[in-house]
Every structure is written in C-alpha cells, then in structure tokens.
XYZ file of C-alpha atoms in Angstrom:
630
model
C -31.371 4.129 45.610
C -33.271 1.111 44.912
C -31.087 0.378 41.583
C -28.003 0.642 43.490
C -28.827 -1.538 46.607
C -29.907 -4.090 44.062
C -26.601 -4.117 42.211
C -24.577 -3.714 45.359
C -26.105 -7.090 46.585
C -25.788 -8.922 42.714
C -22.056 -7.290 43.392
C -21.957 -9.453 46.897
C -23.639 -12.438 45.113
C -20.797 -12.687 42.289
C -18.159 -11.742 44.764
C -19.012 -15.033 46.797
C -18.884 -17.167 43.724
C -15.950 -16.130 42.198
C -14.096 -16.501 45.092
C -15.205 -20.326 45.258
C -13.660 -21.284 41.576
C -12.745 -19.988 38.482
C -14.794 -16.928 37.014
C -15.526 -15.893 33.496
C -15.645 -12.426 32.304
C -16.914 -11.783 28.700
C -16.253 -7.991 27.325
C -17.146 -6.277 24.066
C -16.330 -2.972 22.190
C -19.041 -0.269 21.689
C -20.847 -0.029 18.655
C -19.474 2.189 16.288
C -19.843 6.237 16.834
C -19.252 5.052 20.425
C -22.725 4.001 20.661
C -23.812 1.332 23.548
C -22.815 -2.431 23.317
C -26.444 -3.646 24.144
C -27.099 -7.273 23.550
C -24.105 -9.857 23.917
C -21.840 -9.167 20.876
C -20.799 -11.892 18.022
C -17.196 -10.472 18.647
C -16.163 -11.001 22.292
C -13.316 -11.082 24.339
C -12.775 -13.483 27.337
C -10.948 -13.575 30.513
C -10.800 -16.597 32.340
C -9.502 -16.115 35.731
C -8.542 -19.201 38.193
C -6.948 -18.373 41.246
C -3.682 -16.336 40.109
C -3.574 -17.033 36.731
C -5.671 -15.591 34.011
C -6.359 -16.314 30.436
C -7.357 -13.687 27.863
C -8.900 -15.026 24.653
C -11.197 -13.861 21.927
C -14.632 -15.718 20.713
C -16.428 -15.203 17.691
C -20.238 -16.600 16.733
C -19.955 -16.758 13.308
C -23.214 -17.310 13.092
C -24.822 -14.722 15.096
C -22.316 -12.180 12.993
C -24.051 -13.645 9.535
C -27.239 -13.152 11.089
C -26.738 -9.679 11.732
C -24.277 -8.841 8.863
C -25.183 -11.659 5.979
C -23.286 -9.547 3.212
C -20.071 -10.459 5.509
C -19.585 -14.082 4.205
C -17.532 -13.898 1.852
C -15.476 -11.470 3.697
C -15.300 -13.145 6.807
C -13.765 -16.285 4.898
C -11.658 -14.485 3.056
C -10.162 -12.605 6.196
C -9.792 -16.035 8.156
C -7.585 -17.017 5.119
C -5.409 -13.912 5.028
C -5.091 -13.869 8.849
C -4.911 -17.228 10.663
C -3.127 -16.063 13.572
C -4.656 -17.541 16.774
C -3.348 -15.071 19.762
C -3.927 -15.782 23.419
C -2.639 -13.623 26.592
C -1.735 -15.139 29.798
C -1.285 -12.823 33.517
C 0.140 -15.237 36.242
C 0.006 -12.673 39.324
C 2.276 -14.842 41.498
C 5.105 -14.414 39.305
C 4.319 -10.840 38.344
C 4.718 -11.943 34.376
C 2.244 -11.566 31.403
C 2.292 -13.791 28.464
C 1.572 -13.746 24.759
C 1.261 -17.145 22.943
C 0.181 -17.336 18.803
C 0.122 -19.946 16.684
C 0.974 -18.562 13.036
C -0.560 -20.093 9.616
C 2.163 -22.491 9.110
C 1.701 -24.082 12.355
C 4.721 -22.168 14.425
C 4.065 -21.561 17.877
C 5.818 -18.274 19.640
C 5.517 -16.824 22.724
C 6.973 -13.773 24.702
C 7.095 -12.825 28.233
C 7.251 -9.408 30.361
C 7.088 -8.262 33.610
C 4.263 -5.702 35.325
C 3.805 -4.290 38.757
C 0.799 -3.983 40.800
C -0.118 0.168 41.743
C 3.505 1.406 40.841
C 4.195 4.907 40.803
C 2.563 6.389 38.217
C -1.084 4.890 38.421
C -3.164 7.322 40.324
C -6.348 5.785 41.789
C -9.355 8.009 42.408
C -13.257 7.509 43.387
C -15.937 6.338 40.719
C -19.555 6.833 40.244
C -19.352 3.569 37.898
C -21.605 0.265 38.168
C -20.454 -2.696 35.942
C -21.994 -5.810 36.031
C -23.439 -5.002 39.565
C -19.864 -4.269 40.957
C -18.833 -0.431 42.266
C -15.448 0.449 40.352
C -12.773 2.868 41.021
C -10.733 4.412 37.907
C -7.179 4.068 37.766
C -5.035 6.007 35.432
C -1.839 6.279 33.678
C 0.403 6.923 30.702
C 1.879 4.615 28.364
C 3.811 6.041 25.147
C 2.226 9.334 25.419
C -1.412 7.463 25.458
C -3.599 8.256 28.698
C -4.862 4.803 29.595
C -8.128 4.300 32.159
C -8.893 1.243 33.844
C -12.288 0.773 35.747
C -11.480 -1.852 38.320
C -13.463 -3.296 41.371
C -11.953 -4.783 44.501
C -14.987 -6.351 45.434
C -14.773 -9.386 43.122
C -12.241 -11.142 45.081
C -10.132 -12.160 41.859
C -7.677 -10.103 39.695
C -7.293 -9.909 36.412
C -7.405 -7.533 33.382
C -8.077 -7.802 29.647
C -5.262 -5.380 28.925
C -1.618 -6.359 30.437
C 0.440 -3.467 30.816
C 3.617 -2.787 32.972
C 1.405 -1.028 35.932
C -1.807 -2.084 36.774
C -4.372 -1.835 39.649
C -4.968 -4.692 42.180
C -8.656 -5.744 41.297
C -10.920 -6.996 38.669
C -10.622 -4.475 35.637
C -13.787 -4.191 34.140
C -13.507 -1.367 31.324
C -10.999 0.207 30.011
C -10.635 3.282 27.870
C -7.289 4.829 25.739
C -7.136 8.774 25.099
C -10.942 9.084 26.346
C -12.446 6.580 23.819
C -13.863 3.025 25.929
C -11.997 0.207 24.402
C -13.671 -2.746 26.157
C -16.651 -3.006 28.579
C -17.261 -6.314 30.947
C -21.076 -7.212 29.450
C -21.252 -10.627 31.934
C -19.540 -12.248 35.167
C -20.116 -15.564 35.704
C -18.883 -18.995 37.171
C -16.690 -21.513 34.895
C -14.937 -24.314 35.053
C -11.124 -23.830 33.877
C -8.736 -26.702 33.369
C -5.418 -26.306 35.647
C -2.772 -25.182 35.292
C -4.600 -22.397 32.994
C -1.485 -21.253 31.784
C 0.340 -23.739 29.336
C 4.625 -24.243 28.880
C 6.080 -22.256 26.515
C 8.482 -23.730 24.208
C 10.233 -20.875 23.114
C 10.117 -17.391 23.891
C 11.175 -14.174 21.947
C 11.272 -10.735 22.805
C 8.100 -8.381 22.735
C 9.042 -6.432 19.950
C 9.699 -9.450 17.168
C 6.695 -11.444 18.698
C 4.724 -8.400 17.875
C 6.419 -7.882 14.139
C 5.620 -11.654 13.456
C 1.991 -10.876 14.319
C 1.527 -7.959 12.670
C 3.241 -9.144 9.585
C 1.537 -12.637 9.524
C -0.960 -12.009 6.676
C 1.245 -9.979 4.658
C 2.264 -11.159 1.476
C 5.896 -10.331 0.335
C 6.573 -10.178 -3.493
C 10.422 -9.829 -4.226
C 10.987 -8.472 -7.816
C 14.789 -7.665 -8.068
C 17.285 -8.456 -5.211
C 20.796 -5.936 -5.277
C 20.175 -5.805 -9.255
C 22.914 -3.587 -10.875
C 21.604 -1.124 -13.050
C 24.134 0.315 -15.492
C 25.635 0.049 -19.458
C 26.019 -3.510 -20.660
C 24.437 -4.948 -23.470
C 20.901 -6.366 -23.369
C 20.612 -10.255 -21.977
C 17.180 -10.674 -23.825
C 16.100 -13.001 -26.461
C 15.518 -11.605 -29.796
C 11.519 -11.610 -29.525
C 8.659 -11.040 -26.922
C 7.723 -14.561 -27.448
C 11.195 -16.226 -26.077
C 10.740 -14.290 -22.728
C 10.638 -16.531 -19.531
C 8.910 -15.428 -16.828
C 10.518 -15.195 -13.191
C 13.858 -14.071 -14.766
C 15.589 -10.863 -14.632
C 16.477 -9.759 -18.140
C 18.909 -6.080 -18.605
C 17.233 -4.083 -21.376
C 18.014 -0.756 -22.953
C 21.692 -0.880 -22.559
C 21.530 -2.189 -19.384
C 19.519 0.521 -17.190
C 16.010 -1.299 -17.361
C 15.560 -4.318 -15.368
C 12.626 -6.121 -16.550
C 10.787 -9.503 -15.223
C 7.574 -11.457 -15.378
C 6.260 -12.433 -12.005
C 3.390 -13.952 -10.260
C 1.314 -11.712 -7.785
C -1.444 -12.845 -5.691
C -4.954 -13.720 -8.217
C -6.586 -11.137 -6.735
C -5.280 -7.701 -5.464
C -8.863 -6.519 -4.023
C -9.172 -6.058 -0.652
C -5.327 -5.339 0.073
C -2.931 -2.199 0.991
C -0.337 -2.622 -1.585
C 3.102 -0.924 -1.078
C 6.186 -0.684 -3.491
C 9.677 -0.563 -2.189
C 12.799 0.362 -3.572
C 16.300 -0.116 -1.793
C 19.001 1.996 -3.512
C 22.731 2.274 -3.525
C 24.891 4.236 -6.033
C 28.084 1.953 -6.862
C 29.707 4.152 -9.796
C 27.854 6.862 -10.532
C 27.675 9.874 -8.377
C 25.284 11.833 -10.147
C 21.242 12.595 -9.839
C 19.277 10.230 -11.803
C 15.648 9.672 -12.712
C 14.197 6.701 -11.466
C 11.314 4.766 -12.411
C 9.308 1.521 -11.341
C 6.302 0.539 -14.107
C 4.271 -1.826 -15.457
C 3.949 -3.124 -18.749
C 0.143 -3.459 -19.797
C -0.147 -6.366 -22.576
C -4.142 -6.372 -23.348
C -3.903 -4.741 -26.647
C -2.639 -5.719 -29.507
C 1.130 -4.084 -29.042
C 2.970 -3.479 -25.924
C 6.186 -1.449 -24.618
C 7.574 -4.984 -24.628
C 8.264 -4.868 -28.087
C 10.224 -1.951 -28.161
C 12.727 -3.268 -25.169
C 12.865 -6.740 -26.987
C 13.585 -7.235 -30.887
C 11.777 -4.679 -32.793
C 12.726 -0.951 -31.112
C 10.654 2.271 -30.404
C 9.895 2.459 -34.260
C 7.250 -0.573 -33.735
C 5.158 1.423 -31.442
C 3.051 4.226 -32.070
C 4.461 8.049 -32.205
C 3.564 11.175 -31.018
C 3.940 13.641 -34.017
C 4.988 16.923 -31.644
C 5.035 20.650 -33.553
C 8.450 20.869 -33.220
C 8.755 18.559 -36.424
C 10.043 15.332 -34.478
C 8.203 12.255 -33.111
C 8.332 10.696 -29.817
C 7.658 7.115 -30.133
C 5.652 5.196 -27.015
C 4.573 7.831 -24.850
C 0.627 8.155 -25.445
C -1.797 5.553 -25.445
C -3.610 4.575 -28.876
C -6.615 2.430 -29.708
C -3.731 -0.768 -29.778
C -1.186 0.305 -27.545
C -0.854 1.175 -23.698
C 2.016 3.342 -22.112
C 3.849 1.607 -19.075
C 2.048 2.651 -15.972
C 4.399 4.173 -13.201
C 4.538 2.529 -9.553
C 6.743 4.859 -8.319
C 8.962 7.693 -9.862
C 11.882 8.454 -7.796
C 15.121 10.243 -8.102
C 18.884 8.855 -6.615
C 20.393 11.126 -4.805
C 24.304 12.158 -5.318
C 26.377 9.201 -4.731
C 24.952 7.506 -1.692
C 27.156 4.627 -0.872
C 29.561 4.415 -3.263
C 30.876 7.997 -2.571
C 30.386 7.978 1.440
C 34.129 8.574 1.754
C 33.684 12.185 1.047
C 33.946 14.333 4.154
C 31.672 17.451 5.094
C 31.950 18.573 8.756
C 28.246 17.763 10.360
C 27.154 14.887 8.116
C 26.574 11.689 8.300
C 25.823 9.876 5.257
C 23.185 7.571 4.799
C 24.262 4.006 3.424
C 21.192 3.562 1.232
C 18.230 5.243 0.399
C 14.598 3.206 0.767
C 11.879 4.735 -1.189
C 8.494 3.035 0.131
C 4.772 4.090 -1.550
C 1.392 3.380 -1.395
C 0.549 1.826 -4.794
C -3.008 1.067 -3.817
C -4.755 2.913 -6.396
C -3.029 0.754 -9.072
C -4.144 -2.672 -7.650
C -6.192 -4.047 -10.942
C -2.452 -3.934 -12.444
C -1.036 -5.562 -9.694
C -2.406 -9.235 -9.724
C -1.997 -12.544 -11.845
C 1.422 -12.440 -14.033
C 2.785 -8.882 -14.645
C 5.451 -7.581 -16.731
C 7.314 -4.990 -14.116
C 10.187 -2.977 -14.687
C 12.330 -0.507 -13.004
C 14.755 2.089 -14.425
C 17.377 4.166 -13.549
C 19.162 6.520 -15.787
C 23.056 6.799 -16.332
C 26.034 6.152 -18.471
C 28.399 3.997 -16.628
C 28.617 -0.274 -15.980
C 27.080 -1.065 -12.686
C 26.215 2.675 -11.762
C 23.151 1.656 -9.349
C 22.392 -1.450 -7.417
C 18.601 -1.765 -6.686
C 16.386 -4.062 -4.885
C 12.099 -3.821 -5.543
C 9.676 -5.895 -3.168
C 5.835 -5.477 -3.343
C 4.078 -6.373 -0.094
C 0.410 -7.053 -0.056
C -1.350 -5.994 3.437
C -4.758 -7.601 4.203
C -7.721 -5.867 5.330
C -7.707 -2.448 3.260
C -7.519 -1.805 -0.412
C -10.504 -0.469 -2.594
C -13.652 -2.396 -2.990
C -15.637 -2.635 -6.268
C -14.776 -3.065 -9.746
C -11.851 -0.778 -9.781
C -10.213 0.456 -13.221
C -7.136 1.715 -14.549
C -6.782 3.522 -17.600
C -3.216 4.141 -19.402
C -3.278 7.536 -20.967
C 0.445 9.179 -21.430
C 4.123 8.482 -20.355
C 6.427 10.483 -21.364
C 9.529 9.568 -19.141
C 12.234 8.454 -21.776
C 12.729 4.958 -20.298
C 14.548 3.922 -23.188
C 17.240 6.395 -23.519
C 19.919 4.249 -24.155
C 18.003 2.719 -26.528
C 17.398 6.042 -28.602
C 14.303 7.331 -26.676
C 14.863 11.407 -26.687
C 13.950 13.845 -23.925
C 10.440 14.781 -24.241
C 11.245 18.288 -24.619
C 8.798 19.346 -27.160
C 6.089 21.179 -24.679
C 7.363 24.968 -25.564
C 6.057 24.947 -28.959
C 3.151 21.809 -28.384
C 0.651 20.353 -25.554
C 0.925 16.299 -24.447
C -1.900 14.969 -25.741
C -3.617 11.704 -25.734
C -6.988 10.045 -26.747
C -8.118 6.807 -24.772
C -11.245 4.971 -25.225
C -13.678 4.199 -21.851
C -15.099 0.840 -22.417
C -17.451 1.313 -19.627
C -18.411 4.486 -17.626
C -15.956 4.977 -14.584
C -17.595 6.386 -11.562
C -15.636 8.989 -9.210
C -12.780 9.403 -11.726
C -9.285 10.420 -11.208
C -6.099 11.285 -13.180
C -3.240 10.185 -11.338
C -0.736 12.686 -12.521
C 2.964 12.225 -12.248
C 4.960 15.398 -13.403
C 8.827 16.585 -13.077
C 10.556 19.168 -14.388
C 14.335 18.878 -15.620
C 16.773 21.352 -16.882
C 19.788 21.325 -14.838
C 21.204 25.168 -15.046
C 20.296 28.629 -13.689
C 17.755 28.893 -16.470
C 16.564 25.550 -16.734
C 12.841 24.281 -15.888
C 14.542 21.992 -13.024
C 15.257 25.028 -10.874
C 12.382 27.537 -12.027
C 8.333 27.487 -11.584
C 6.435 26.347 -14.416
C 2.563 26.308 -15.219
C 0.768 22.804 -15.312
C -2.628 22.535 -17.481
C -4.172 19.679 -17.933
C -7.436 19.619 -20.298
C -10.330 17.247 -20.961
C -12.328 16.946 -24.164
C -11.142 20.888 -24.808
C -11.977 21.833 -21.600
C -9.248 23.150 -18.938
C -9.878 21.088 -15.502
C -6.403 21.712 -13.609
C -3.833 24.014 -12.788
C -1.273 23.363 -10.456
C 2.680 25.018 -10.457
C 4.892 21.389 -9.089
C 7.424 22.739 -6.747
C 9.247 21.082 -3.875
C 11.239 23.432 -1.461
C 12.076 20.263 0.894
C 14.827 19.490 -0.725
C 17.151 20.781 1.694
C 16.115 18.203 4.332
C 18.129 14.853 2.074
C 21.305 16.342 2.826
C 22.563 13.305 4.056
C 21.829 11.141 2.005
C 23.934 13.114 -0.927
C 27.683 12.918 -0.372
C 28.512 13.850 -3.897
C 26.604 16.610 -3.939
C 28.516 20.062 -4.945
C 28.823 22.584 -2.356
C 28.666 26.461 -3.198
C 30.786 29.208 -1.737
C 27.496 30.446 -0.168
C 27.022 27.658 2.276
C 24.321 25.655 0.087
C 24.768 22.586 -1.487
C 23.249 20.994 -5.280
C 21.117 18.898 -3.351
C 19.686 21.487 -1.250
C 18.171 23.761 -3.953
C 14.230 23.499 -4.672
C 13.452 21.877 -7.880
C 10.230 21.453 -9.890
C 8.108 18.879 -7.966
C 11.633 16.861 -7.261
C 14.489 16.505 -4.575
C 17.893 13.969 -5.335
C 16.936 11.175 -2.679
C 13.120 11.269 -2.520
C 9.968 9.633 -4.368
C 8.011 12.069 -6.279
C 3.916 11.521 -5.047
C 1.573 11.211 -7.603
C -1.299 14.605 -7.898
C -4.575 13.216 -8.124
C -6.905 15.272 -10.919
C -10.949 14.999 -10.284
C -12.373 13.943 -13.286
C -16.223 13.365 -12.005
C -18.219 10.688 -13.553
C -16.185 10.082 -17.038
C -19.084 8.182 -19.443
C -18.030 5.484 -22.004
C -16.318 7.013 -24.952
C -13.293 8.488 -26.552
C -11.622 10.847 -24.336
C -8.761 13.432 -25.057
C -6.556 14.647 -22.604
C -3.858 17.892 -22.972
C -1.129 18.836 -20.931
C 0.521 22.328 -21.638
C 3.858 23.730 -19.829
C 5.307 26.825 -20.486
C 8.755 25.116 -21.395
C 11.921 27.210 -21.133
C 14.079 28.237 -23.993
C 17.285 26.429 -24.490
C 20.593 28.028 -23.727
C 23.427 26.666 -25.850
C 24.135 22.937 -25.491
C 21.482 23.327 -22.432
C 17.794 22.059 -22.849
C 14.634 21.870 -20.728
C 12.268 18.628 -20.637
C 9.056 17.843 -18.687
C 8.602 13.616 -17.518
C 4.691 13.469 -17.065
C 2.764 10.459 -17.058
C -1.293 9.834 -16.435
C -3.471 6.855 -15.962
C -6.972 7.331 -14.816
C -8.285 5.314 -12.140
C -11.681 4.877 -10.799
C -14.809 2.284 -10.177
C -16.229 0.654 -13.638
C -19.880 0.553 -13.360
C -22.783 -0.336 -16.068
C -24.216 2.842 -16.100
C -24.016 6.127 -14.500
C -26.998 8.368 -13.118
C -29.081 10.292 -15.427
C -27.848 13.605 -13.891
C -24.543 12.301 -13.521
C -22.081 15.352 -13.860
C -18.208 15.956 -13.238
C -16.888 17.722 -10.038
C -15.370 20.983 -10.210
C -11.679 20.346 -10.826
C -10.239 21.777 -7.868
C -6.259 22.663 -7.517
C -4.213 19.984 -5.296
C -3.473 20.772 -1.446
C -0.805 22.836 -1.162
C -0.114 23.545 -4.924
C -0.086 27.039 -6.485
C -2.922 27.967 -8.912
C -6.511 26.183 -9.469
C -8.838 25.121 -11.595
C -10.285 27.936 -14.144
C -13.622 26.130 -14.621
C -15.805 23.190 -13.812
C -14.973 19.831 -15.208
C -17.859 18.092 -16.324
C -17.802 15.027 -18.684
C -18.074 15.340 -22.063
C -21.133 13.868 -22.282
C -22.598 15.981 -19.410
C -21.506 19.351 -21.167
C -23.049 18.018 -24.907
C -26.109 17.402 -22.910
C -26.445 20.856 -21.303
C -25.298 22.540 -24.781
C -28.228 20.603 -26.441
C -30.634 21.442 -23.592
C -29.999 25.002 -24.024
C -30.377 24.930 -27.817
C -33.499 23.478 -27.224
C -34.819 26.047 -24.528
C -33.645 28.681 -26.831
C -35.390 27.314 -30.128
C -38.606 26.783 -27.928
C -38.537 30.769 -27.154
C -38.391 31.709 -30.557
C -41.345 29.510 -31.077
C -43.271 31.254 -28.488
C -42.535 34.288 -29.917
C -44.211 34.003 -33.333
C-alpha cells in the first residue's frame, strides 16, 4: 500500500512537471531471453514531447556499450559503415499525422507522412494493474497485419505521445508496447527537458510510406550486377585466344555461346554479410526445359576451368577415367585443379515469355522467371576479384535471355574462418565445347580425392544432384538412391525427388499436354522441376582432420533404350570453419538423411583419422589382453 501511494505521488509530481514544459521519456528493450531491463541501457529510444508535437529518436552510448561488450568494438564500427542511415520519427497531434524522416548514406533526405486516429473503432481499452515510472496505466489492444499490439498508457502525465506510431492510438502517454505478447519497449525514465521549437522540421520531399521503408531497409545493401539481359545461345566464342588476354568487367560468350563469363569486383570481405544470387530468365527462341547453372571458377591452383573455356579446351584439364572406358575431363578436383563451384542450379521452364502466345484455358503465363537463392554458405568464394559464369544448355541462337545479380545484405552471414573446398562437378557446362554427358554411373561411382590443408570444424558437403533421361524409363522420371561415401565409409543416402512440379504450370506455356489432363511440366522428377531452383542437400561430415579425403557417389543409373540414355549432374563442395587444430577427442557426427528425404545413413560418419585411431586403440587393447593371458 505504501509503495502504491509513493508511486502515485511521484506520478502526480511528474504530471505537474510535464504540464509546465517539454518532457523526455527514455525507453529500452528487455534483455535477451525476456529478462528485465535493469539499469539504463546503452541503446535506447527517446521520445521528446513539446505540446502537441513529438520526436522519436535513438541514442547509443558507445562508451557504455564497449564497457559492457569490449569485443564488439570492430563489429560496431563495421555496422556504422554498412548501415549509415539516421532515422527520426515525428507525431503531430494537431494535424493527426505522423512522419518518418531519414538521412541516407549519400546525404539524401527522404520523408513520409501518414494519418492516424485516436481511439478509433478496433482499439480496445481495459484496466491494468501496471505502474510504470510512477504512472498508473491502462492497456489498449489492436490488431495490425494479424499481429496483436498492446499499449500500456497513462492519462495522468498531462501529455500525449508514443514510440510506436500507428493508425490507431490511445489518448495519453504510451509507456510500454508489446507485440504478440512480447514486450518491445518499456519506459525507464520520464523527466523535464528543453526542446527546440518547432519540434517537427519542414520536409523538402515526401515519398509514399512503402517506398520510404524500402529505401531505408535497403540502404546498406550492396548490389553487384553481373549480367544484364544477356543472350545465351549458339554463337562463336568472342573470348581472346589465351587466359592471359582476358579482361575484367567484360562479358564473354564461350563454349558455343552457351556460357556467359565475366571477371567481377566483389566486396573485399564477405564476412558478416548474407549473400543472395538472383537470376531472371526468359526464353526467346528455345521452347524446351534446360539445365542452368551459375558458378564460380576457382583460380587458386596451377590450372583452372578458364583454360578449357579459353584456348586450351577440355583436354588441358585432369580427367576422371570411368569404368565404361571413357574419360570425363574437368569434373573432379585434383592437387593442381579445382572444379567450378555452383552457386545455383536452375531449370528453365518450357518457353516462358517467348511462347506465351500458346493458349491453355485457365492459365495466365508468367512473363519471366526469377530464381532467388541464399548463397551465404559460399561466402569465402564471393569476395575480391572473382570469375563468375552462367550456363544454359540449348541449341539455338539467342535461345534465352539472362540477368544475374548478387546482393550483400549487412548484419548476417557466418563468422570465423569459413572455407570452401571444391570436390566434384559433373554438370557438362561445356556441352557445346565437346564435354560429354555424365552417363557413367551405371558401371561406376563418381570418385574425387581432395587435400585438406587445415582441419575443418563442423564440415558439410554441399551436394547438388539431379537425374536426367527424358523418357518413361529414364532416371529423370524414376526414383534412384544416391549413396555417398567418405574414405570408404558409407555416410549418407537419399532419394532426390520433386513432387511439386505441377505447382509451376503457369511458368510453362510450351509444355506438352497429355490426353489424361496432365502436362509434361506437371510430372515429378529426380530433384528438379521446369522453372525452379534445385536446393542443395547438406551432408554432415563432422570435424574433418587435415589430410587426404576421398569421396565417392554411387547411383544405380538405368540402362539406355535405343538412342535415349540417363545421366546424373552432381556437384559437391566442402564448407565449414577452418581451425588450427581439432580437440583431441574430436569425432565425426552421425550422418543423417536430409529432412524429407527417403533413406538414411547406414552407419556413423567419423573422420578418417578418428576411425584410424579407434582401430589402433582396439588393436592395442587386444594385444594387451593376449599379454595378460600369458
């Protein structure tokens, strides 16, 4: 009772003070995990009220923050450089409008204006036992975009204001907000202050609210255009005769015009960024579904895929000798060569855009297809100067049009010494340069041995697999088990399969229609659909010690029929955190089937060194037992 009387008395004093001049209310968010706010936080939101005008800004006490978290010094400076947007909000109760104003990194000022109402229908007000900063509160509830919003507010302060402007507000001073039951901001102090007049400045330019928020949300994004509306189709190569003559920032068409190639300048560091690749594709003269691939060409070893694309041809690169008696150049990494690493594998639909004149009742065709994929796991390969290629297999001039963009979004990504190790890539990117289809799996496995310079903690194999053979008995339309081995041990099995292809009928105007009501693009396939991206499968490898490691993939590829044959496009790269040493008791994790896949691992996957140590220890125990019996 005594506490309530004291709080009420404090509230009356504060209300009296508020009525005499400007008021400053400081808010903070709860600590992680929903814990209380405690002392004045380093990052706070400040509401200044002067009469019928309010200003909402953010304050950051850098010294306090660094005292609490000294390890954030570098990160804090990096975030300042990446975001560099100063935003302030204003409320004008006389005009019943609220404003957002922002200064962007280039100094441009933008602002927006929206109207609001006070206690309009849809705002429910109820009593509350809460006392915040000495003020007795009521609670108002409304619903915005399916989210339940609560405002704890008081009408004892003699002023009106809120830190969360919205279309429908309570009358009074909002001291706490919550969204779907989680507290957002809570007042930690209410005090008198001096405020300049007028509190709300004039705004030279107003934009609509959607554009305003879009500009702010994307202010820190780095957009790197790679290819812009480039044709992919049969034509002579326009690249110079040797790799040394290639120039940066020039688009080359190689391998009969079906590969676009460009050396681009990316951000110097990719750490701390979420990176997305976006492809926009249209068919011009090619009505068929085709394999597409966006890839990075590693150049850190003696030889690279560039040599095959420019001048030397496929014979200049190491080959995989299969049991069918054929050699397949450029598809496995070796000591002096790394395969291209796929950023994205996509499949063009049947004739989008170029064949939209075909009419099917009930269908409205898309005009272009956008393939948008997170490629942050390959961040170490997406920094500095990089060779990037884009491939669409086809057999006509100007078969497709392609645009490729990379976007770097701040504040995310993976930390630590991330590493990418290319292992294999059997996609016949140089189909028009004489590269055979990878049709050897019936009598063989795809095998690749790589050398790991330093241990990799939490290693994964990023595995892309799609089956092809476009007739009833082909692997494209029949489920086949993929099995992966590491250093002779089976670690992963999966049946890669897509059953959602009929969801994308509107992307496939030239798809063949059958007399049972289905269309070719509707049919389920071996991990791909016309007009979609194929997602990678992440195979857990555990902690991988330094040294040589051999991967093998087996698939029971179907037999050919007449001139038709099956083949599998496979690519794999190791990702993880490079470390100087692994713990002495490090062991691999149990290999699990991917979520939603058919099949599971038949055995645990331990790194080779750990398995060898286990065998050695077991042998020593057996020898010790024999000695004890003597």
